[in-house]
PDB file of C-alpha atoms in Angstrom:
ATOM      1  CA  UNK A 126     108.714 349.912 305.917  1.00 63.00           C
ATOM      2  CA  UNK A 127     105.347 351.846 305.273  1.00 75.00           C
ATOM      3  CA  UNK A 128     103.785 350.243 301.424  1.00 80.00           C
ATOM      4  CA  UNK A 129     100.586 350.723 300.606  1.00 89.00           C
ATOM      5  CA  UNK A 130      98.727 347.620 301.061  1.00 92.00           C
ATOM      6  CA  UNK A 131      95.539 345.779 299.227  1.00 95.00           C
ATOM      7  CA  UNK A 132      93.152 342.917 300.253  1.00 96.00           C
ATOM      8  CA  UNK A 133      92.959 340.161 298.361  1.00 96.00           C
ATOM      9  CA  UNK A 134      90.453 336.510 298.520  1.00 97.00           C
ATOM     10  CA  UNK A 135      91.257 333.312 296.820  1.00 96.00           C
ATOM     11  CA  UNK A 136      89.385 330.357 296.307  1.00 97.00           C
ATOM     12  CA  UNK A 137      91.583 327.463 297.070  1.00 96.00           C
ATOM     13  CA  UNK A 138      90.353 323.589 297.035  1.00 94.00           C
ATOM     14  CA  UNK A 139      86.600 325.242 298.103  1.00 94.00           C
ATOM     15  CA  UNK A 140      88.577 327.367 300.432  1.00 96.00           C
ATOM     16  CA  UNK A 141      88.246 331.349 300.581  1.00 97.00           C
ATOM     17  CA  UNK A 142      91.579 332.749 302.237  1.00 98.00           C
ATOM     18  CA  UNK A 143      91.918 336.567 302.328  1.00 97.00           C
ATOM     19  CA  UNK A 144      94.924 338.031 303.315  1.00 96.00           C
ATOM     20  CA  UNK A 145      96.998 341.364 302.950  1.00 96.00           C
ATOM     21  CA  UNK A 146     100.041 341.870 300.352  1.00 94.00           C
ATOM     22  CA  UNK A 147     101.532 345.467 298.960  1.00 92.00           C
ATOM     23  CA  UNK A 148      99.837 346.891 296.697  1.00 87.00           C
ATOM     24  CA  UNK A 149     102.697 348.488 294.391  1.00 82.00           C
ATOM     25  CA  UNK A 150     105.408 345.607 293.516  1.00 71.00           C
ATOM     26  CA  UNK A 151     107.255 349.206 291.945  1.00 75.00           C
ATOM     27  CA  UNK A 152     106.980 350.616 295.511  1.00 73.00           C
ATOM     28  CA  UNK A 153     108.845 347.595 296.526  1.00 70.00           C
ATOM     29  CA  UNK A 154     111.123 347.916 294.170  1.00 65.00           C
ATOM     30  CA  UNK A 155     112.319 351.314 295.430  1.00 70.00           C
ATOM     31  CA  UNK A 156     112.524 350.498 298.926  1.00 63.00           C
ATOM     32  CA  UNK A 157     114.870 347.678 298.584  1.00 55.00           C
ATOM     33  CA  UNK A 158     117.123 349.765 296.319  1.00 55.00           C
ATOM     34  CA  UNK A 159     117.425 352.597 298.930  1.00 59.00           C
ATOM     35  CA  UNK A 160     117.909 349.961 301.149  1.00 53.00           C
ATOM     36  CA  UNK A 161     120.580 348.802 298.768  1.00 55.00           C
ATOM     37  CA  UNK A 162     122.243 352.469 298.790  1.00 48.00           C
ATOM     38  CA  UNK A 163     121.768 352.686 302.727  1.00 53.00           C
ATOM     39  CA  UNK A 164     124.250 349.379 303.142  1.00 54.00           C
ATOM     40  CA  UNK A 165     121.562 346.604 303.117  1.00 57.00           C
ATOM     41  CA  UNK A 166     121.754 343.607 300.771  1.00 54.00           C
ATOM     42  CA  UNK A 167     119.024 341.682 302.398  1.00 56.00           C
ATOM     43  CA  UNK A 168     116.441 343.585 301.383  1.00 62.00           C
ATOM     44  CA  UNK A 169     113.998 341.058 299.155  1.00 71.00           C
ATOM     45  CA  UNK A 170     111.593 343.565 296.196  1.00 72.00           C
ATOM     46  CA  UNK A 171     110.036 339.992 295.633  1.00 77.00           C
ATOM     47  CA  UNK A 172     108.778 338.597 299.170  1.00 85.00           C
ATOM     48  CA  UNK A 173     105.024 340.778 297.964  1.00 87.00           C
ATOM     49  CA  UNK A 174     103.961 339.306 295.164  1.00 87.00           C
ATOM     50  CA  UNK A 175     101.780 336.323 294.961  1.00 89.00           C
ATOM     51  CA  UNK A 176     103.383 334.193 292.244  1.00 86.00           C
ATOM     52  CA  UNK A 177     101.237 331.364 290.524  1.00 86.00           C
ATOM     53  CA  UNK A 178     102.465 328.400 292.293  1.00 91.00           C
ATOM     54  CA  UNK A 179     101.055 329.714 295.546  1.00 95.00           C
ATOM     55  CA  UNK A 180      97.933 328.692 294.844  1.00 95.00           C
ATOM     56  CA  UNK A 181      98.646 325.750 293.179  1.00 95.00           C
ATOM     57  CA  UNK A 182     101.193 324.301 295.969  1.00 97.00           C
ATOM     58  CA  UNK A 183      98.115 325.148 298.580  1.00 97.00           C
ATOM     59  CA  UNK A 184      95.693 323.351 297.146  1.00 97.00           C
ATOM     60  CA  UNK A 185      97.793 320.419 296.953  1.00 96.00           C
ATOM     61  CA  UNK A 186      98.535 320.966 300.827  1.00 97.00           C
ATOM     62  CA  UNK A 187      94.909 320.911 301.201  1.00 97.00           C
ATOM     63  CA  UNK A 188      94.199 318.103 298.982  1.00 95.00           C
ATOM     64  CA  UNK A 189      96.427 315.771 301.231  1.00 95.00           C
ATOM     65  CA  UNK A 190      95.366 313.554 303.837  1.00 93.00           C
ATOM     66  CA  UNK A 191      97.934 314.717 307.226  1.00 96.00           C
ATOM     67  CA  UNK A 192      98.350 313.504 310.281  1.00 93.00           C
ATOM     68  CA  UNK A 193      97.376 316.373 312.265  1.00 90.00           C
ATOM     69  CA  UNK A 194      99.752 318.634 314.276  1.00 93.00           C
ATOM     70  CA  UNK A 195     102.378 317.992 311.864  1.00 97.00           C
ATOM     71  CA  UNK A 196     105.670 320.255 312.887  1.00 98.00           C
ATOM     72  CA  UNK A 197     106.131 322.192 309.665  1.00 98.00           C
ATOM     73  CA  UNK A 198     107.864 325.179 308.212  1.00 98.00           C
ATOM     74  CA  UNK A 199     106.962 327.376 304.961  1.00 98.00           C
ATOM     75  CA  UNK A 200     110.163 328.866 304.003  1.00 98.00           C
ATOM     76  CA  UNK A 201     110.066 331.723 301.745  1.00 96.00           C
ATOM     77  CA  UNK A 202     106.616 332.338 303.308  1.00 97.00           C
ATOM     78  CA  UNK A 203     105.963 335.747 301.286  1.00 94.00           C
ATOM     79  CA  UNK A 204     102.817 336.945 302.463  1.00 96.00           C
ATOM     80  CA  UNK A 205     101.897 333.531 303.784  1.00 97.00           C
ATOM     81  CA  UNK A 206      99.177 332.063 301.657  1.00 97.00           C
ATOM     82  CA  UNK A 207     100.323 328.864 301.251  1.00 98.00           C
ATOM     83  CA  UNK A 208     101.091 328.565 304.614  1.00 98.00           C
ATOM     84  CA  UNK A 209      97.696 329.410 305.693  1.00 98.00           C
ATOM     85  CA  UNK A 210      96.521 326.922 303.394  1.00 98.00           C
ATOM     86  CA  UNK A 211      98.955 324.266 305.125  1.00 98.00           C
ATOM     87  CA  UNK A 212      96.989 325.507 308.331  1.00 98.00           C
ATOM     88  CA  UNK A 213      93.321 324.997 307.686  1.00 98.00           C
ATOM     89  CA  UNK A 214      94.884 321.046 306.450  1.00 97.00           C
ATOM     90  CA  UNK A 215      95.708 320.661 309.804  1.00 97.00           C
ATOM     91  CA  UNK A 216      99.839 321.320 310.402  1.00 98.00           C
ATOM     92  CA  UNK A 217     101.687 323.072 312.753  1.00 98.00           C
ATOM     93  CA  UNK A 218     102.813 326.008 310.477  1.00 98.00           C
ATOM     94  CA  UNK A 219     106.279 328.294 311.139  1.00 98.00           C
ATOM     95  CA  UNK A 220     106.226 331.413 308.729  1.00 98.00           C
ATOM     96  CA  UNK A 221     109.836 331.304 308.122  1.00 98.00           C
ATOM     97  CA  UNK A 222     111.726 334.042 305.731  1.00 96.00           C
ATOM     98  CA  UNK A 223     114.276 336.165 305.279  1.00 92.00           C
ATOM     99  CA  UNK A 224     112.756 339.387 305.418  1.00 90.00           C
ATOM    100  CA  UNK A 225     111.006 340.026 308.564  1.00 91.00           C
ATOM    101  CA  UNK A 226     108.368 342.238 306.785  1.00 89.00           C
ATOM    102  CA  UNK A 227     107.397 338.749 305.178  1.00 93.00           C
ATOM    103  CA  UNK A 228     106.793 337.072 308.308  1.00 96.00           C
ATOM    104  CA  UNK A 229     105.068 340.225 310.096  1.00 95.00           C
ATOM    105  CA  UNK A 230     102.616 340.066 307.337  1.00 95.00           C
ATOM    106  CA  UNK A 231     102.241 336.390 306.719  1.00 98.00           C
ATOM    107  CA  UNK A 232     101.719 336.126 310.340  1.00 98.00           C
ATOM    108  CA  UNK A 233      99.141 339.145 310.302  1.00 98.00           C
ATOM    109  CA  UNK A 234      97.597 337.068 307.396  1.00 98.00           C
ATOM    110  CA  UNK A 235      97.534 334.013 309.519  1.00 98.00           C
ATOM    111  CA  UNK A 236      95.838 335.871 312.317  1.00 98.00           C
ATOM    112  CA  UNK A 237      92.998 337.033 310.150  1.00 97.00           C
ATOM    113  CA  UNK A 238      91.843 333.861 308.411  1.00 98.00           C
ATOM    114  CA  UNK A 239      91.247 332.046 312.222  1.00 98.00           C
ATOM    115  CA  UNK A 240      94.759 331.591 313.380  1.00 98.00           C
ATOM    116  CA  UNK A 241      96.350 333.880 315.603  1.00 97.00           C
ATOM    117  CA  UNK A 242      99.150 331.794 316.842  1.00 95.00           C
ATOM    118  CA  UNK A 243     100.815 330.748 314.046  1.00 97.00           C
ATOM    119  CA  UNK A 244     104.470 330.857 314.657  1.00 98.00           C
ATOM    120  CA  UNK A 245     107.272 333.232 312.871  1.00 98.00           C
ATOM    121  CA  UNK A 246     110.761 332.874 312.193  1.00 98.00           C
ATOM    122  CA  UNK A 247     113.270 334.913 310.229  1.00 96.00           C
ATOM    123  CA  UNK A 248     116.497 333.616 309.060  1.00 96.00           C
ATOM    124  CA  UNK A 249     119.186 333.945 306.676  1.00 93.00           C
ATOM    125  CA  UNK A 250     119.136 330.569 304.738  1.00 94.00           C
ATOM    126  CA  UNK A 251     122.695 330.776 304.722  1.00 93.00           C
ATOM    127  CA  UNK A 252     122.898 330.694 308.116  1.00 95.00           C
ATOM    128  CA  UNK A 253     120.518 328.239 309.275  1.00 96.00           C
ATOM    129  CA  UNK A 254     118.808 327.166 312.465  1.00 96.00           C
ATOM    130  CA  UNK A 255     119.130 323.687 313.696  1.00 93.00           C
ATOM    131  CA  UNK A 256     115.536 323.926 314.908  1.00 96.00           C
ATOM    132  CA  UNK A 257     113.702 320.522 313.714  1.00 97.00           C
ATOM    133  CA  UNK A 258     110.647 320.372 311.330  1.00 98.00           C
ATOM    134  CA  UNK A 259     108.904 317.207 310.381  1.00 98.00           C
ATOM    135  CA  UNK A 260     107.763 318.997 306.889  1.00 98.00           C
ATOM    136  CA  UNK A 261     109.412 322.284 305.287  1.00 98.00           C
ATOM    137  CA  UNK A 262     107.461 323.437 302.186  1.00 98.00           C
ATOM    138  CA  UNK A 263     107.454 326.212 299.870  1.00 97.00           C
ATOM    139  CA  UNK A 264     106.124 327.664 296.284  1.00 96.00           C
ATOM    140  CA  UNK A 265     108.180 329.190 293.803  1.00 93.00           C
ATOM    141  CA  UNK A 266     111.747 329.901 295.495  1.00 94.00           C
ATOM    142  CA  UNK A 267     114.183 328.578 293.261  1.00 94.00           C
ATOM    143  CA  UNK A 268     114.322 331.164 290.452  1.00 90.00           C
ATOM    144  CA  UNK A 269     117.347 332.736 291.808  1.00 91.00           C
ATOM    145  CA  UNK A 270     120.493 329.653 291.412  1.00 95.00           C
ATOM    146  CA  UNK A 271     122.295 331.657 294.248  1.00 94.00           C
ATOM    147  CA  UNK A 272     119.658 330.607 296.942  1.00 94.00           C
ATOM    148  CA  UNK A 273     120.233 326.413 295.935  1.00 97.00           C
ATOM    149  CA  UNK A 274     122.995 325.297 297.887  1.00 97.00           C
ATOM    150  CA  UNK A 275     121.743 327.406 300.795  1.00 97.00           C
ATOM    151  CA  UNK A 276     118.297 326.182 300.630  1.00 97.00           C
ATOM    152  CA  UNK A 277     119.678 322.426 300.659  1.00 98.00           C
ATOM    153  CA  UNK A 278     121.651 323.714 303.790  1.00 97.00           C
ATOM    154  CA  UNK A 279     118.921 324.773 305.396  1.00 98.00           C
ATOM    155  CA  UNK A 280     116.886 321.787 304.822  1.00 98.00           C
ATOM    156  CA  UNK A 281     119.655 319.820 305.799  1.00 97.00           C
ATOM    157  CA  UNK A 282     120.200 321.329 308.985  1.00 97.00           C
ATOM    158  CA  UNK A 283     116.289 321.688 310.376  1.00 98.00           C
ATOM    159  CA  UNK A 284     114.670 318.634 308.370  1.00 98.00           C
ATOM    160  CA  UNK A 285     113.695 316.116 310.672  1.00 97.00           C
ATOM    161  CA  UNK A 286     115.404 312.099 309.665  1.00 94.00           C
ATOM    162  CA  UNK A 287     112.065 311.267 308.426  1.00 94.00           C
ATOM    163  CA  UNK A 288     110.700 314.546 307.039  1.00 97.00           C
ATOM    164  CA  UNK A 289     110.064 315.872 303.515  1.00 97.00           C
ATOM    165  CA  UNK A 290     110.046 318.496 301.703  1.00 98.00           C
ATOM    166  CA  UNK A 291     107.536 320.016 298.837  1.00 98.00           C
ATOM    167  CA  UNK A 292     108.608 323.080 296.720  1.00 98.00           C
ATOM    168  CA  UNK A 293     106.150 323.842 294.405  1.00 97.00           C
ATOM    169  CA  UNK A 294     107.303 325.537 291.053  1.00 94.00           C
ATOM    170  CA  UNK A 295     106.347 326.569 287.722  1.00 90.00           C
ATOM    171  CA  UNK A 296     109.062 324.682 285.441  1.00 88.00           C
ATOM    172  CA  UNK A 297     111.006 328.132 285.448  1.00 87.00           C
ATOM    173  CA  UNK A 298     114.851 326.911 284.061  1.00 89.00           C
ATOM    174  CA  UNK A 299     116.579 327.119 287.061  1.00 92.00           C
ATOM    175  CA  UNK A 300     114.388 324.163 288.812  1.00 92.00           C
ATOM    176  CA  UNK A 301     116.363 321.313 286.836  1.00 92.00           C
ATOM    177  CA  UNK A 302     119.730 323.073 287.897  1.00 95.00           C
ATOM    178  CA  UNK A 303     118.081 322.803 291.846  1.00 96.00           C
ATOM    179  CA  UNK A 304     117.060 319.259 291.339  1.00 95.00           C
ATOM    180  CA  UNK A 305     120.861 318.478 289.981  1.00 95.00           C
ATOM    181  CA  UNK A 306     122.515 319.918 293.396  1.00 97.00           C
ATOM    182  CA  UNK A 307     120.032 317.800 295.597  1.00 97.00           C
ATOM    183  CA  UNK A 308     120.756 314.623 293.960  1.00 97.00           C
ATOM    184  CA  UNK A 309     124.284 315.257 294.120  1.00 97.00           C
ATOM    185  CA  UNK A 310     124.005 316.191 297.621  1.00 97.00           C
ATOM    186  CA  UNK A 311     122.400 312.678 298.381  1.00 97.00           C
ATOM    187  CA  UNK A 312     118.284 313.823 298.784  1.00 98.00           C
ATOM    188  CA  UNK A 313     115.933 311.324 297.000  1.00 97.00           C
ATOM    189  CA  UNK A 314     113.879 313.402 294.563  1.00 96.00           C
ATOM    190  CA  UNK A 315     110.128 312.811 292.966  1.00 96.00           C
ATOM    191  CA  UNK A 316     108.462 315.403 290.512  1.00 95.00           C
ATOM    192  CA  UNK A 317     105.208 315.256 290.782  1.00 95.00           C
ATOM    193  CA  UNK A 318     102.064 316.724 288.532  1.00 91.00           C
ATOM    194  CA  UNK A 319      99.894 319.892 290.248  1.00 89.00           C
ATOM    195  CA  UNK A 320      97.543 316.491 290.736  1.00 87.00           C
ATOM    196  CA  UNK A 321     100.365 314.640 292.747  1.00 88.00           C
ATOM    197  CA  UNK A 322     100.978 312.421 289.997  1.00 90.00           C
ATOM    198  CA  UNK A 323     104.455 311.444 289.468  1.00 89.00           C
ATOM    199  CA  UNK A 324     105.857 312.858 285.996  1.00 85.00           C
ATOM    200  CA  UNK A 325     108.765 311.229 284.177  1.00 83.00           C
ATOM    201  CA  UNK A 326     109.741 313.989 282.154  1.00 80.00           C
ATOM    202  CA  UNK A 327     108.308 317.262 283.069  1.00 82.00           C
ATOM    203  CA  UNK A 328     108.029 319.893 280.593  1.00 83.00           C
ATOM    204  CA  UNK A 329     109.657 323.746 280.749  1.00 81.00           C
ATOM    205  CA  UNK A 330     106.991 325.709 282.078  1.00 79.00           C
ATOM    206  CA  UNK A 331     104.937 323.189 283.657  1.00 89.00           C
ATOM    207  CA  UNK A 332     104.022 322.745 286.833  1.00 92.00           C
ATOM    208  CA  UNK A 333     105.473 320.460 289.145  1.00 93.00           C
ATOM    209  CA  UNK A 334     105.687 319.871 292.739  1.00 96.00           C
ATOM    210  CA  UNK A 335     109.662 318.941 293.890  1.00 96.00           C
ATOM    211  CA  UNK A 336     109.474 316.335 296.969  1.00 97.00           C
ATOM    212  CA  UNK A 337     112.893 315.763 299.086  1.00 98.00           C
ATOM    213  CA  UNK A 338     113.736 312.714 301.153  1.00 97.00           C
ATOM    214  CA  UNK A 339     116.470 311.473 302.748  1.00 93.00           C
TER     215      UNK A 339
END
């Protein structure tokens, strides 16, 4: 896939990260809809963009006190800035999505803020590895209600017994739906403020960071 490609830099908890992402989310667009016509329907248009709950998710990873080393995955890593900021905290960050032009570049990204080892994997979430992770995070992956039950798969299968997840996401309407199929499915669930602060009743649009337990 050739897309033109831009730099970006973000600030993040007194952090500057700069990393690479396509420049044209249009250009995207097209490619995954020839894609589409070619016989491909794997082909993410959305794994580019840099949604708003990157930043937010990373500076809570940064904000936190880890042990470090911690075995931990970013699925849905997109271009990889939250992973990178779950890097420079101290974890043991996989780049993990579907689309391995996400993972090339998050990887890439990795490389070029001070980490050129950073791991990649690329997997279809409904078929996933049992590989084990002490901590699986993400930021802004549940808009599409198609990719729940397989998410909660996947975190079933390569969440370690005593692991967590974070998901960070904006309040879009489909996060309540997401947080109804975990509890059902037997995760313990905490919504917490972009300050880690537990909220009792979250508003639409707002914030919040979604924590899984067993």
């Amino acid at each position: 896939m050739n897309l033109k490609i831009t730099s970006q830099t973000v600030s993040v908890a007194g952090r500057e990260i700069t990393f690479d992402l396509p420049a044209d989310p249009e250009e995207m667009l097209e490619h995954a809809l020839e894609g589409e016509a070619a016989g491909s329907n794997n082909l993410d248009p959305y794994w580019g963009l840099l949604w708003a709950d990157a930043p937010k998710t990373a500076e809570l990873l940064l904000g936190y006190r880890w042990q470090p080393g911690i075995r931990s995955m970013e699925v849905g890593c997109g271009v990889g800035l939250t992973g990178i900021a779950g890097l420079l905290a101290g974890l043991h960050v996989t780049f993990a999505d579907h689309s391995p032009h996400a993972v090339a570049m998050a990887q890439a990204n990795a490389s070029r803020n001070g980490f050129p080892q950073a791991a990649g994997l690329v997997f279809d979430w409904r078929e996933p590895p049992t590989e084990q992770f002490e901590f699986i995070f993400g930021s802004d992956i549940l808009y599409d209600a198609s990719v729940h039950e397989p998410l909660l798969q996947t975190f079933d299968n390569m969440l370690s017994s005593e692991g967590h997840v974070w998901i960070g996401e904006a309040g879009r309407t489909n996060a309540p739906l997401f947080v109804e199929k975990a509890v059902k499915a037997n995760w313990k669930v905490e919504l917490r403020s972009d300050t880690n602060q537990i909220l009792q009743n979250p508003k639409h649009l707002q914030f919040r960071l979604i924590v899984l337990s067993r």
